[in-house]
Amino acid sequence: MTDSQFKPQSRHSFGEDVQGLLTGTLLVALGVLFFKVTALLTGGTTGLAFLIHYPTGWRIGAVLFVINLPFYVFGYRVMGRAFTIKTFVAVGLLSLYIELLPRWIEIGHIEPVFAAIMGGLLAGTGILILIRHGASLGGVSIMAIYLQKTRQWRAGWVQMGFDGVILLLGLWVLSPSQLLLSVLGAAALN
């Protein structure tokens, strides 16, 4: 597989790609902040980072960055250099934003239902921006895109299956009401 097989349909300048990566990851990070403030869960490698964060207290951004490391090797082999570099940058930015946003803004109160829906919508919009600029947030997204391109498996179904497993694992760290709101957030994201 080559980079050209995974490039977005329209070409963007370097500056547009930088803006897309900065904006997309910021929107996802805002969604993650909404989930964190209300102790909810999301899917993908970010969800795995939450599952590790809640019982251990480890920083979500750092855990997210480390979880994604093995996926870069696979991404480079099957998706190409440009996609992998942009994805590495996107995950790095997301990890950084996740750590910095609580220092930049303080959320005194947020209704959990609103947090689930708005967090999901923000994250979903950010992910769409990243895809449009030839990047992802690593992890299962790389696998899902690869399986869609090579086996015609719908990437959304692959991602949704993995997200379902993450949410089920949430039974060990969340209350039933938090888990239901997390499912609502995942629905809004997808």
PDB file of C-alpha atoms in Angstrom, residues 16-165:
ATOM      1  CA  GLU A  16      -4.248  24.024   5.727  1.00  0.00           C
ATOM      2  CA  ASP A  17      -3.135  20.642   7.066  1.00  0.00           C
ATOM      3  CA  VAL A  18      -1.505  22.305  10.080  1.00  0.00           C
ATOM      4  CA  GLN A  19      -4.692  24.260  10.746  1.00  0.00           C
ATOM      5  CA  GLY A  20      -6.774  21.093  10.311  1.00  0.00           C
ATOM      6  CA  LEU A  21      -4.631  19.101  12.741  1.00  0.00           C
ATOM      7  CA  LEU A  22      -4.631  21.896  15.337  1.00  0.00           C
ATOM      8  CA  THR A  23      -8.379  22.447  15.058  1.00  0.00           C
ATOM      9  CA  GLY A  24      -9.431  18.799  14.841  1.00  0.00           C
ATOM     10  CA  THR A  25      -7.406  17.740  17.865  1.00  0.00           C
ATOM     11  CA  LEU A  26      -8.595  20.750  19.878  1.00  0.00           C
ATOM     12  CA  LEU A  27     -12.236  19.830  19.254  1.00  0.00           C
ATOM     13  CA  VAL A  28     -11.566  16.213  20.266  1.00  0.00           C
ATOM     14  CA  ALA A  29      -9.722  17.389  23.396  1.00  0.00           C
ATOM     15  CA  LEU A  30     -12.683  19.584  24.371  1.00  0.00           C
ATOM     16  CA  GLY A  31     -14.958  16.560  24.011  1.00  0.00           C
ATOM     17  CA  VAL A  32     -12.557  14.498  26.127  1.00  0.00           C
ATOM     18  CA  LEU A  33     -12.571  17.242  28.775  1.00  0.00           C
ATOM     19  CA  PHE A  34     -16.381  17.099  28.918  1.00  0.00           C
ATOM     20  CA  PHE A  35     -16.178  13.326  29.411  1.00  0.00           C
ATOM     21  CA  LYS A  36     -13.485  13.646  32.074  1.00  0.00           C
ATOM     22  CA  VAL A  37     -15.275  16.344  34.078  1.00  0.00           C
ATOM     23  CA  THR A  38     -18.416  14.192  34.247  1.00  0.00           C
ATOM     24  CA  ALA A  39     -16.481  10.904  34.734  1.00  0.00           C
ATOM     25  CA  LEU A  40     -17.712   9.370  31.492  1.00  0.00           C
ATOM     26  CA  LEU A  41     -15.992   7.071  29.026  1.00  0.00           C
ATOM     27  CA  THR A  42     -15.450   7.134  25.287  1.00  0.00           C
ATOM     28  CA  GLY A  43     -14.253   4.534  22.806  1.00  0.00           C
ATOM     29  CA  GLY A  44     -11.009   3.901  20.952  1.00  0.00           C
ATOM     30  CA  THR A  45      -7.586   4.329  22.432  1.00  0.00           C
ATOM     31  CA  THR A  46      -8.860   7.391  24.291  1.00  0.00           C
ATOM     32  CA  GLY A  47     -11.359   5.104  26.010  1.00  0.00           C
ATOM     33  CA  LEU A  48      -8.534   2.725  26.912  1.00  0.00           C
ATOM     34  CA  ALA A  49      -6.646   5.681  28.360  1.00  0.00           C
ATOM     35  CA  PHE A  50      -9.719   6.539  30.467  1.00  0.00           C
ATOM     36  CA  LEU A  51     -10.001   2.916  31.644  1.00  0.00           C
ATOM     37  CA  ILE A  52      -6.400   3.110  32.853  1.00  0.00           C
ATOM     38  CA  HIS A  53      -6.749   6.649  34.236  1.00  0.00           C
ATOM     39  CA  TYR A  54      -9.823   6.096  36.408  1.00  0.00           C
ATOM     40  CA  PRO A  55      -8.390   3.358  38.692  1.00  0.00           C
ATOM     41  CA  THR A  56      -4.747   4.553  38.621  1.00  0.00           C
ATOM     42  CA  GLY A  57      -4.954   8.344  38.337  1.00  0.00           C
ATOM     43  CA  TRP A  58      -2.304   8.303  35.602  1.00  0.00           C
ATOM     44  CA  ARG A  59      -2.474  11.250  33.207  1.00  0.00           C
ATOM     45  CA  ILE A  60      -4.839  10.545  30.323  1.00  0.00           C
ATOM     46  CA  GLY A  61      -2.699  12.393  27.753  1.00  0.00           C
ATOM     47  CA  ALA A  62       0.456  10.442  28.601  1.00  0.00           C
ATOM     48  CA  VAL A  63      -1.368   7.101  28.675  1.00  0.00           C
ATOM     49  CA  LEU A  64      -3.019   7.877  25.337  1.00  0.00           C
ATOM     50  CA  PHE A  65       0.314   8.702  23.728  1.00  0.00           C
ATOM     51  CA  VAL A  66       1.949   5.468  24.970  1.00  0.00           C
ATOM     52  CA  ILE A  67      -1.005   3.253  23.995  1.00  0.00           C
ATOM     53  CA  ASN A  68      -0.743   4.496  20.410  1.00  0.00           C
ATOM     54  CA  LEU A  69       2.982   3.809  19.961  1.00  0.00           C
ATOM     55  CA  PRO A  70       2.630   0.241  18.563  1.00  0.00           C
ATOM     56  CA  PHE A  71       0.062   1.383  16.022  1.00  0.00           C
ATOM     57  CA  TYR A  72       2.530   3.722  14.308  1.00  0.00           C
ATOM     58  CA  VAL A  73       4.676   0.834  13.089  1.00  0.00           C
ATOM     59  CA  PHE A  74       1.619  -0.857  11.608  1.00  0.00           C
ATOM     60  CA  GLY A  75       0.343   2.426  10.206  1.00  0.00           C
ATOM     61  CA  TYR A  76       3.656   3.156   8.535  1.00  0.00           C
ATOM     62  CA  ARG A  77       3.739  -0.279   6.896  1.00  0.00           C
ATOM     63  CA  VAL A  78       0.188  -0.307   5.594  1.00  0.00           C
ATOM     64  CA  MET A  79      -0.916   3.311   5.342  1.00  0.00           C
ATOM     65  CA  GLY A  80       2.284   5.055   4.386  1.00  0.00           C
ATOM     66  CA  ARG A  81       4.616   7.669   5.720  1.00  0.00           C
ATOM     67  CA  ALA A  82       2.524  10.829   5.300  1.00  0.00           C
ATOM     68  CA  PHE A  83      -0.552   9.353   7.015  1.00  0.00           C
ATOM     69  CA  THR A  84       1.541   7.990   9.881  1.00  0.00           C
ATOM     70  CA  ILE A  85       3.406  11.246  10.453  1.00  0.00           C
ATOM     71  CA  LYS A  86       0.165  13.245  10.488  1.00  0.00           C
ATOM     72  CA  THR A  87      -1.407  10.702  12.833  1.00  0.00           C
ATOM     73  CA  PHE A  88       1.608  10.826  15.156  1.00  0.00           C
ATOM     74  CA  VAL A  89       1.354  14.619  15.237  1.00  0.00           C
ATOM     75  CA  ALA A  90      -2.422  14.464  15.831  1.00  0.00           C
ATOM     76  CA  VAL A  91      -2.073  12.047  18.753  1.00  0.00           C
ATOM     77  CA  GLY A  92       0.755  14.145  20.195  1.00  0.00           C
ATOM     78  CA  LEU A  93      -1.352  17.296  19.925  1.00  0.00           C
ATOM     79  CA  LEU A  94      -4.370  15.578  21.442  1.00  0.00           C
ATOM     80  CA  SER A  95      -2.275  14.282  24.341  1.00  0.00           C
ATOM     81  CA  LEU A  96      -0.881  17.767  24.912  1.00  0.00           C
ATOM     82  CA  TYR A  97      -4.274  19.481  24.664  1.00  0.00           C
ATOM     83  CA  ILE A  98      -5.797  16.964  27.103  1.00  0.00           C
ATOM     84  CA  GLU A  99      -3.177  17.948  29.666  1.00  0.00           C
ATOM     85  CA  LEU A 100      -3.314  21.714  28.984  1.00  0.00           C
ATOM     86  CA  LEU A 101      -7.053  22.369  28.602  1.00  0.00           C
ATOM     87  CA  PRO A 102      -7.847  21.992  32.323  1.00  0.00           C
ATOM     88  CA  ARG A 103      -5.257  24.732  32.955  1.00  0.00           C
ATOM     89  CA  TRP A 104      -6.820  27.008  30.323  1.00  0.00           C
ATOM     90  CA  ILE A 105     -10.479  26.572  31.194  1.00  0.00           C
ATOM     91  CA  GLU A 106     -12.300  25.508  34.308  1.00  0.00           C
ATOM     92  CA  ILE A 107     -15.715  23.927  34.078  1.00  0.00           C
ATOM     93  CA  GLY A 108     -17.599  24.588  37.303  1.00  0.00           C
ATOM     94  CA  HIS A 109     -20.657  22.567  36.343  1.00  0.00           C
ATOM     95  CA  ILE A 110     -21.790  20.713  33.269  1.00  0.00           C
ATOM     96  CA  GLU A 111     -24.954  18.682  32.992  1.00  0.00           C
ATOM     97  CA  PRO A 112     -23.840  15.065  32.328  1.00  0.00           C
ATOM     98  CA  VAL A 113     -26.376  14.479  29.527  1.00  0.00           C
ATOM     99  CA  PHE A 114     -25.192  17.643  27.786  1.00  0.00           C
ATOM    100  CA  ALA A 115     -21.548  16.621  28.377  1.00  0.00           C
ATOM    101  CA  ALA A 116     -22.163  13.222  26.793  1.00  0.00           C
ATOM    102  CA  ILE A 117     -23.896  14.614  23.714  1.00  0.00           C
ATOM    103  CA  MET A 118     -21.726  17.700  23.228  1.00  0.00           C
ATOM    104  CA  GLY A 119     -18.518  15.813  24.049  1.00  0.00           C
ATOM    105  CA  GLY A 120     -19.409  13.197  21.457  1.00  0.00           C
ATOM    106  CA  LEU A 121     -20.324  15.796  18.840  1.00  0.00           C
ATOM    107  CA  LEU A 122     -17.107  17.762  19.421  1.00  0.00           C
ATOM    108  CA  ALA A 123     -14.965  14.630  19.242  1.00  0.00           C
ATOM    109  CA  GLY A 124     -16.773  13.343  16.145  1.00  0.00           C
ATOM    110  CA  THR A 125     -16.383  16.673  14.348  1.00  0.00           C
ATOM    111  CA  GLY A 126     -12.699  16.821  15.274  1.00  0.00           C
ATOM    112  CA  ILE A 127     -12.133  13.292  13.977  1.00  0.00           C
ATOM    113  CA  LEU A 128     -13.834  14.182  10.677  1.00  0.00           C
ATOM    114  CA  ILE A 129     -11.525  17.177  10.302  1.00  0.00           C
ATOM    115  CA  LEU A 130      -8.496  14.966  10.927  1.00  0.00           C
ATOM    116  CA  ILE A 131      -9.641  12.375   8.384  1.00  0.00           C
ATOM    117  CA  ARG A 132     -10.224  15.145   5.842  1.00  0.00           C
ATOM    118  CA  HIS A 133      -6.590  16.169   6.329  1.00  0.00           C
ATOM    119  CA  GLY A 134      -5.202  12.637   5.966  1.00  0.00           C
ATOM    120  CA  ALA A 135      -4.743  11.816   9.666  1.00  0.00           C
ATOM    121  CA  SER A 136      -6.392   9.830  12.425  1.00  0.00           C
ATOM    122  CA  LEU A 137      -6.086   9.469  16.164  1.00  0.00           C
ATOM    123  CA  GLY A 138      -4.209   6.211  15.778  1.00  0.00           C
ATOM    124  CA  GLY A 139      -5.113   2.938  17.386  1.00  0.00           C
ATOM    125  CA  VAL A 140      -8.191   1.196  16.121  1.00  0.00           C
ATOM    126  CA  SER A 141      -8.818   3.946  13.567  1.00  0.00           C
ATOM    127  CA  ILE A 142      -5.733   2.807  11.666  1.00  0.00           C
ATOM    128  CA  MET A 143      -6.907  -0.810  11.779  1.00  0.00           C
ATOM    129  CA  ALA A 144     -10.453   0.146  10.762  1.00  0.00           C
ATOM    130  CA  ILE A 145      -9.309   2.200   7.770  1.00  0.00           C
ATOM    131  CA  TYR A 146      -6.907  -0.565   6.718  1.00  0.00           C
ATOM    132  CA  LEU A 147      -9.620  -3.250   6.929  1.00  0.00           C
ATOM    133  CA  GLN A 148     -11.998  -1.076   4.936  1.00  0.00           C
ATOM    134  CA  LYS A 149      -9.416  -0.549   2.195  1.00  0.00           C
ATOM    135  CA  THR A 150      -8.214  -4.170   2.046  1.00  0.00           C
ATOM    136  CA  ARG A 151     -11.220  -6.278   3.063  1.00  0.00           C
ATOM    137  CA  GLN A 152     -14.115  -3.883   2.429  1.00  0.00           C
ATOM    138  CA  TRP A 153     -15.126  -4.048   6.091  1.00  0.00           C
ATOM    139  CA  ARG A 154     -16.912  -0.839   6.970  1.00  0.00           C
ATOM    140  CA  ALA A 155     -14.536   1.195   9.109  1.00  0.00           C
ATOM    141  CA  GLY A 156     -17.410   2.549  11.176  1.00  0.00           C
ATOM    142  CA  TRP A 157     -18.550  -0.962  12.115  1.00  0.00           C
ATOM    143  CA  VAL A 158     -15.027  -2.023  13.086  1.00  0.00           C
ATOM    144  CA  GLN A 159     -14.634   1.101  15.200  1.00  0.00           C
ATOM    145  CA  MET A 160     -18.083   0.670  16.743  1.00  0.00           C
ATOM    146  CA  GLY A 161     -17.322  -2.953  17.670  1.00  0.00           C
ATOM    147  CA  PHE A 162     -14.116  -1.971  19.422  1.00  0.00           C
ATOM    148  CA  ASP A 163     -15.836   0.968  21.122  1.00  0.00           C
ATOM    149  CA  GLY A 164     -18.522  -1.430  22.375  1.00  0.00           C
ATOM    150  CA  VAL A 165     -15.870  -3.600  24.006  1.00  0.00           C
TER     151      VAL A 165
END
